[in-house]
DNA sequence: ACCTGAACACCGTTCAAGT
DNA sequence: ACCTGAACACCGTTCAAGT
C-alpha cells in the first residue's frame, strides 16, 4: 500500500522526464551504465514503459544530445564574429565538461538532430554576418569540426576514460614511468617541459583550458587572416 | 574426418592471427559485428580459445589499433618539418579510411598502446627537429589532437555511420530536404554553395580530401607562423 | 595441465497474453 | 485499447567439469 501511494504520487512518465533522468544517470554513473533496463529502474517503471516515449535506444541518445546542446549559451550579439564564435564555443566546452559522455555520443550518432542543426545554423549565420563568403564559411565549418561544439578529440584526454566523471584529472604527460620515458624520449621531453613550465616542483600535467583556447585561437586567427585576404577555394 | 583434416591443416591460433582476423572482420562487417563469439566463429574456434591470447575484448581492441597504426608510412626524411608532418598525417588518413571503425575505437580507448606512443614520439621528434621549442611543440600536439593521427571528427562524417564501410559517400550538405532548408537557412545556404561551386549541375556534396587538407594547412601554417615569431606560452 | 561446454549476469527489443 | 511479463537472440566472461 505504501507502494500504491508512491505510484500515485509519482510524476507520470514523459519523454522529457525520461531524457532528463537518462542525462543524470549518464552524468553520475557513466554512459556504460545507461541501459534501458537501468534507466527504467531509476524511474521506477518497467523497461517496456520507456518504449512508449522513445522508439529505441538510439533515439534516446539523440534526445539526450539535444538536452545537452540546449544548455549551450546563445550567441552574444554586438561583438565581432571572432569573439562571438569564441565565446559560444567556450560555453559549449563548459557544457560538455559537465556531460563527459556527450562528446563520444555525439560522434557515434549520425548527428542530424534538430537541436544540433539549429546550433550549427546559428554558428554559420554568425560567420556569414562577419563577412565570410559562403565558400570560406563552408570550409571553415569543416575545419572546425567537432571543436565548433566545444570538444577537441585530444589523444590523451582523461575525461574520455570509461566511466570517469567530474573535472578531468591532469593528463598523462607529467610524470612518465622511467621505462616509458626511455622508450619514447620525445614524448618524455615535452612531458618534462610541461611539468616544469610554471616553475613549480609539483607535477601539474596539462592545462586543458589553455590547450583548448590555444587550438581554438590558432584556428580563428588563421580564419580571420583568410577572410581579410579575400581567400577563395577557386576550384 | 573431413573436420579432422581441416583441424590439422588449420594454422594454430596466435595473437597475430586473431588480431588480423579481427581487423578484417571489423573492416568487412562493421565494428558492431565484432564480438568475441563472431570472431571465434570466423577463426573456427570456440570463443574461449581467444582468451588464451588476449586478456579481454578491450585488449583485443588495443591490439587492433596497433595493427592499424603499424600501416602508417614512416616519416619522410630530408624535407622540412611541415611537409614531413603533412605527408605522414595524410598517410595516416588514408590508413584510417581503409579502417573506418578505427577512429572511434581509438577515441574510446585510453590510448596508451606502444604503437600509438611510438607514432606520437616520432611526430614530436619531427617538430623538435624542425626548430619548434618544447613549449610550442607541446601545445601544438594538443592543438593537432586526433588530426595528428589522420582523422578529423567532422560533425557530418558519412564514414562514421554505424557499419558503413568502403569510401565515404558524399556528405549531407548537398541536397537538403526543403523543410530542413527552410528551418535552417544558413545551413542550406552553404550547402547550396558547396553543391554548385564546380559549375556542375550534379550534386557532389563535400570533397573530404579538400576539407581535410584545408584544416590541416590552416593549422600547420599557423604553427609555422608562431615558430617563426619565436612564440612562447610565457606562463 | 590443458581445454571447453555450460552457466552467469547482463543487453535491446519483440510479442503474445493479460487486464 | 492499453500495458507488461516472459521470451528471444544476443553479449563478455567465469568457472567447474571433462580430458
Short mmCIF file of N, CA, C and O in Angstrom, two decimals, chain B residues 48-125:
data_model
loop_
_atom_site.label_atom_id
_atom_site.label_comp_id
_atom_site.label_asym_id
_atom_site.label_seq_id
_atom_site.Cartn_x
_atom_site.Cartn_y
_atom_site.Cartn_z
N UNK B 48 36.13 -19.33 -26.10
CA UNK B 48 37.09 -19.30 -25.00
C UNK B 48 38.54 -19.43 -25.45
O UNK B 48 39.46 -19.03 -24.74
N UNK B 49 38.75 -19.99 -26.65
CA UNK B 49 40.12 -20.17 -27.15
C UNK B 49 40.83 -18.82 -27.32
O UNK B 49 42.05 -18.72 -27.16
N UNK B 50 40.03 -17.77 -27.62
CA UNK B 50 40.63 -16.44 -27.82
C UNK B 50 41.29 -15.93 -26.55
O UNK B 50 42.30 -15.24 -26.60
N UNK B 51 40.70 -16.30 -25.42
CA UNK B 51 41.18 -15.75 -24.14
C UNK B 51 42.56 -16.28 -23.74
O UNK B 51 43.13 -15.81 -22.76
N UNK B 52 43.07 -17.23 -24.50
CA UNK B 52 44.45 -17.67 -24.27
C UNK B 52 45.42 -16.63 -24.81
O UNK B 52 46.56 -16.54 -24.37
N UNK B 53 44.97 -15.82 -25.77
CA UNK B 53 45.88 -14.89 -26.46
C UNK B 53 45.59 -13.42 -26.20
O UNK B 53 46.48 -12.58 -26.35
N UNK B 54 44.37 -13.10 -25.85
CA UNK B 54 44.05 -11.73 -25.44
C UNK B 54 43.26 -11.80 -24.15
O UNK B 54 42.38 -12.64 -23.98
N UNK B 55 43.59 -10.90 -23.24
CA UNK B 55 43.00 -10.96 -21.90
C UNK B 55 41.49 -10.72 -21.93
O UNK B 55 40.74 -11.38 -21.22
N UNK B 56 41.07 -9.80 -22.76
CA UNK B 56 39.64 -9.48 -22.86
C UNK B 56 39.41 -8.66 -24.12
O UNK B 56 40.33 -8.43 -24.91
N UNK B 57 38.18 -8.19 -24.28
CA UNK B 57 37.86 -7.50 -25.53
C UNK B 57 38.58 -6.17 -25.67
O UNK B 57 38.97 -5.77 -26.78
N UNK B 58 38.78 -5.47 -24.57
CA UNK B 58 39.50 -4.20 -24.62
C UNK B 58 40.92 -4.40 -25.12
O UNK B 58 41.42 -3.61 -25.93
N UNK B 59 41.58 -5.45 -24.66
CA UNK B 59 42.94 -5.70 -25.12
C UNK B 59 42.93 -6.08 -26.60
O UNK B 59 43.87 -5.75 -27.33
N UNK B 60 41.88 -6.77 -27.01
CA UNK B 60 41.74 -7.07 -28.43
C UNK B 60 41.68 -5.78 -29.24
O UNK B 60 42.37 -5.63 -30.25
N UNK B 61 40.88 -4.82 -28.79
CA UNK B 61 40.75 -3.54 -29.49
C UNK B 61 42.08 -2.79 -29.52
O UNK B 61 42.46 -2.23 -30.55
N UNK B 62 42.78 -2.80 -28.40
CA UNK B 62 44.11 -2.17 -28.37
C UNK B 62 45.02 -2.79 -29.42
O UNK B 62 45.73 -2.09 -30.14
N UNK B 63 45.01 -4.11 -29.50
CA UNK B 63 45.85 -4.80 -30.47
C UNK B 63 45.47 -4.45 -31.90
O UNK B 63 46.33 -4.26 -32.76
N UNK B 64 44.17 -4.33 -32.15
CA UNK B 64 43.69 -3.96 -33.48
C UNK B 64 44.15 -2.56 -33.85
O UNK B 64 44.54 -2.28 -34.98
N UNK B 65 44.11 -1.66 -32.86
CA UNK B 65 44.57 -0.28 -33.09
C UNK B 65 46.06 -0.29 -33.48
O UNK B 65 46.48 0.40 -34.40
N UNK B 66 46.83 -1.13 -32.80
CA UNK B 66 48.26 -1.20 -33.10
C UNK B 66 48.51 -1.72 -34.51
O UNK B 66 49.42 -1.26 -35.20
N UNK B 67 47.70 -2.69 -34.95
CA UNK B 67 47.81 -3.17 -36.33
C UNK B 67 47.60 -2.02 -37.31
O UNK B 67 48.38 -1.82 -38.25
N UNK B 68 46.56 -1.23 -37.06
CA UNK B 68 46.24 -0.11 -37.95
C UNK B 68 47.36 0.93 -37.94
O UNK B 68 47.82 1.37 -39.01
N UNK B 69 47.82 1.32 -36.76
CA UNK B 69 48.88 2.33 -36.66
C UNK B 69 50.15 1.83 -37.37
O UNK B 69 50.88 2.62 -37.98
N UNK B 70 50.37 0.53 -37.32
CA UNK B 70 51.53 -0.04 -37.99
C UNK B 70 51.51 0.09 -39.50
O UNK B 70 52.54 -0.07 -40.16
N UNK B 71 50.33 0.38 -40.06
CA UNK B 71 50.23 0.51 -41.51
C UNK B 71 50.58 1.92 -42.01
O UNK B 71 50.69 2.16 -43.20
N UNK B 72 50.75 2.86 -41.06
CA UNK B 72 51.05 4.24 -41.46
C UNK B 72 52.50 4.34 -41.94
O UNK B 72 53.40 3.78 -41.32
N UNK B 73 52.70 5.05 -43.05
CA UNK B 73 54.05 5.25 -43.60
C UNK B 73 54.98 5.89 -42.59
O UNK B 73 54.57 6.75 -41.82
N UNK B 74 56.27 5.52 -42.63
CA UNK B 74 57.22 6.23 -41.76
C UNK B 74 57.41 7.68 -42.21
O UNK B 74 56.96 8.05 -43.29
N UNK B 75 58.05 8.46 -41.37
CA UNK B 75 58.30 9.86 -41.71
C UNK B 75 59.25 9.98 -42.89
O UNK B 75 60.22 9.23 -42.98
N UNK B 76 58.96 10.92 -43.77
CA UNK B 76 59.88 11.23 -44.85
C UNK B 76 61.05 12.02 -44.27
O UNK B 76 60.84 12.90 -43.44
N UNK B 77 62.26 11.70 -44.69
CA UNK B 77 63.42 12.47 -44.20
C UNK B 77 63.89 13.40 -45.31
O UNK B 77 63.53 13.23 -46.48
N UNK B 78 64.67 14.39 -44.93
CA UNK B 78 65.27 15.27 -45.92
C UNK B 78 64.35 16.34 -46.45
O UNK B 78 64.66 16.99 -47.46
N UNK B 79 63.22 16.54 -45.78
CA UNK B 79 62.36 17.68 -46.13
C UNK B 79 62.08 18.47 -44.86
O UNK B 79 62.43 18.02 -43.77
N UNK B 80 61.49 19.63 -44.99
CA UNK B 80 61.19 20.47 -43.82
C UNK B 80 60.19 19.79 -42.89
O UNK B 80 59.56 18.80 -43.27
N UNK B 81 60.05 20.30 -41.67
CA UNK B 81 59.13 19.68 -40.72
C UNK B 81 57.69 19.72 -41.24
O UNK B 81 56.94 18.75 -41.07
N UNK B 82 57.35 20.81 -41.90
CA UNK B 82 55.96 20.98 -42.31
C UNK B 82 55.55 19.96 -43.40
O UNK B 82 54.56 19.24 -43.20
N UNK B 83 56.31 19.83 -44.50
CA UNK B 83 55.93 18.78 -45.45
C UNK B 83 56.06 17.37 -44.89
O UNK B 83 55.26 16.50 -45.25
N UNK B 84 57.02 17.15 -44.00
CA UNK B 84 57.17 15.80 -43.42
C UNK B 84 55.94 15.42 -42.61
O UNK B 84 55.37 14.34 -42.77
N UNK B 85 55.53 16.32 -41.72
CA UNK B 85 54.34 16.08 -40.90
C UNK B 85 53.10 15.96 -41.78
O UNK B 85 52.28 15.06 -41.63
N UNK B 86 53.02 16.88 -42.73
CA UNK B 86 51.86 16.91 -43.62
C UNK B 86 51.69 15.58 -44.35
O UNK B 86 50.61 15.00 -44.38
N UNK B 87 52.81 15.09 -44.92
CA UNK B 87 52.76 13.86 -45.68
C UNK B 87 52.33 12.68 -44.81
O UNK B 87 51.52 11.86 -45.19
N UNK B 88 52.89 12.62 -43.62
CA UNK B 88 52.59 11.47 -42.76
C UNK B 88 51.16 11.50 -42.24
O UNK B 88 50.50 10.47 -42.15
N UNK B 89 50.68 12.68 -41.92
CA UNK B 89 49.29 12.79 -41.48
C UNK B 89 48.35 12.36 -42.60
O UNK B 89 47.37 11.64 -42.36
N UNK B 90 48.68 12.74 -43.83
CA UNK B 90 47.83 12.33 -44.95
C UNK B 90 47.92 10.83 -45.19
O UNK B 90 46.94 10.20 -45.58
N UNK B 91 49.09 10.25 -44.92
CA UNK B 91 49.21 8.79 -44.99
C UNK B 91 48.34 8.13 -43.92
O UNK B 91 47.63 7.16 -44.18
N UNK B 92 48.40 8.67 -42.72
CA UNK B 92 47.56 8.16 -41.63
C UNK B 92 46.09 8.23 -42.03
O UNK B 92 45.31 7.31 -41.76
N UNK B 93 45.74 9.33 -42.66
CA UNK B 93 44.35 9.49 -43.09
C UNK B 93 43.94 8.40 -44.07
O UNK B 93 42.84 7.84 -43.97
N UNK B 94 44.81 8.09 -45.03
CA UNK B 94 44.49 7.02 -45.98
C UNK B 94 44.29 5.70 -45.25
O UNK B 94 43.37 4.94 -45.56
N UNK B 95 45.16 5.43 -44.27
CA UNK B 95 45.04 4.19 -43.50
C UNK B 95 43.71 4.15 -42.75
O UNK B 95 42.99 3.15 -42.79
N UNK B 96 43.38 5.23 -42.10
CA UNK B 96 42.12 5.26 -41.33
C UNK B 96 40.90 5.17 -42.23
O UNK B 96 39.84 4.74 -41.79
N UNK B 97 41.05 5.56 -43.47
CA UNK B 97 39.93 5.42 -44.39
C UNK B 97 39.74 3.97 -44.80
O UNK B 97 38.63 3.57 -45.15
N UNK B 98 40.80 3.20 -44.75
CA UNK B 98 40.67 1.77 -45.02
C UNK B 98 40.05 1.04 -43.83
O UNK B 98 39.58 -0.08 -43.96
N UNK B 99 40.12 1.64 -42.66
CA UNK B 99 39.61 1.02 -41.43
C UNK B 99 38.68 2.01 -40.73
O UNK B 99 39.05 2.60 -39.69
N UNK B 100 37.47 2.20 -41.26
CA UNK B 100 36.60 3.28 -40.79
C UNK B 100 36.22 3.17 -39.31
O UNK B 100 35.85 4.16 -38.69
N UNK B 101 36.32 1.98 -38.74
CA UNK B 101 35.96 1.77 -37.34
C UNK B 101 37.05 2.28 -36.40
O UNK B 101 36.82 2.48 -35.21
N UNK B 102 38.25 2.49 -36.96
CA UNK B 102 39.41 2.71 -36.09
C UNK B 102 39.37 4.03 -35.34
O UNK B 102 39.76 4.09 -34.16
N UNK B 103 38.89 5.09 -35.97
CA UNK B 103 38.95 6.38 -35.28
C UNK B 103 38.09 6.35 -34.02
O UNK B 103 38.54 6.79 -32.95
N UNK B 104 36.88 5.82 -34.13
CA UNK B 104 36.03 5.73 -32.93
C UNK B 104 36.67 4.81 -31.88
O UNK B 104 36.63 5.10 -30.68
N UNK B 105 37.27 3.73 -32.34
CA UNK B 105 37.93 2.81 -31.41
C UNK B 105 39.08 3.51 -30.69
O UNK B 105 39.24 3.37 -29.47
N UNK B 106 39.86 4.27 -31.44
CA UNK B 106 40.98 4.99 -30.85
C UNK B 106 40.48 5.97 -29.79
O UNK B 106 41.04 6.07 -28.70
N UNK B 107 39.42 6.68 -30.13
CA UNK B 107 38.89 7.66 -29.18
C UNK B 107 38.33 7.03 -27.91
O UNK B 107 38.45 7.60 -26.83
N UNK B 108 37.69 5.89 -28.08
CA UNK B 108 37.03 5.33 -26.91
C UNK B 108 38.00 4.53 -26.02
O UNK B 108 37.68 4.24 -24.87
N UNK B 109 39.18 4.22 -26.53
CA UNK B 109 40.18 3.53 -25.70
C UNK B 109 41.04 4.55 -24.97
O UNK B 109 41.03 5.74 -25.27
N UNK B 110 41.82 4.10 -24.05
CA UNK B 110 42.61 5.01 -23.21
C UNK B 110 43.85 5.52 -23.93
O UNK B 110 44.43 6.51 -23.51
N UNK B 111 44.27 4.79 -24.97
CA UNK B 111 45.28 5.37 -25.83
C UNK B 111 46.73 5.24 -25.40
O UNK B 111 47.54 6.06 -25.74
N UNK B 112 47.09 4.28 -24.62
CA UNK B 112 48.47 4.22 -24.18
C UNK B 112 49.20 3.03 -24.82
O UNK B 112 50.20 2.56 -24.30
N UNK B 113 48.71 2.57 -25.96
CA UNK B 113 49.37 1.42 -26.59
C UNK B 113 50.74 1.84 -27.13
O UNK B 113 50.94 2.98 -27.55
N UNK B 114 51.70 0.90 -27.12
CA UNK B 114 53.07 1.18 -27.57
C UNK B 114 53.12 1.73 -29.00
O UNK B 114 53.88 2.66 -29.28
N UNK B 115 52.34 1.16 -29.90
CA UNK B 115 52.40 1.62 -31.29
C UNK B 115 51.97 3.07 -31.41
O UNK B 115 52.59 3.86 -32.14
N UNK B 116 50.91 3.45 -30.69
CA UNK B 116 50.45 4.83 -30.75
C UNK B 116 51.49 5.76 -30.12
O UNK B 116 51.81 6.82 -30.67
N UNK B 117 52.04 5.36 -29.00
CA UNK B 117 53.07 6.18 -28.35
C UNK B 117 54.28 6.33 -29.27
O UNK B 117 54.86 7.42 -29.37
N UNK B 118 54.67 5.25 -29.95
CA UNK B 118 55.79 5.33 -30.88
C UNK B 118 55.52 6.30 -32.01
O UNK B 118 56.38 7.09 -32.40
N UNK B 119 54.29 6.25 -32.50
CA UNK B 119 53.90 7.17 -33.57
C UNK B 119 53.98 8.62 -33.10
O UNK B 119 54.58 9.47 -33.75
N UNK B 120 53.39 8.88 -31.95
CA UNK B 120 53.40 10.24 -31.40
C UNK B 120 54.84 10.69 -31.14
O UNK B 120 55.21 11.83 -31.41
N UNK B 121 55.64 9.79 -30.61
CA UNK B 121 57.03 10.12 -30.30
C UNK B 121 57.77 10.59 -31.55
O UNK B 121 58.48 11.59 -31.52
N UNK B 122 57.58 9.88 -32.67
CA UNK B 122 58.31 10.26 -33.88
C UNK B 122 57.79 11.59 -34.43
O UNK B 122 58.56 12.39 -34.97
N UNK B 123 56.49 11.85 -34.25
CA UNK B 123 55.94 13.12 -34.71
C UNK B 123 56.49 14.28 -33.88
O UNK B 123 56.85 15.33 -34.40
N UNK B 124 56.57 14.07 -32.59
CA UNK B 124 57.14 15.09 -31.70
C UNK B 124 58.61 15.33 -32.09
O UNK B 124 59.07 16.48 -32.17
N UNK B 125 59.33 14.23 -32.36
CA UNK B 125 60.72 14.35 -32.79
C UNK B 125 60.87 15.21 -34.05
O UNK B 125 61.78 16.03 -34.14
#
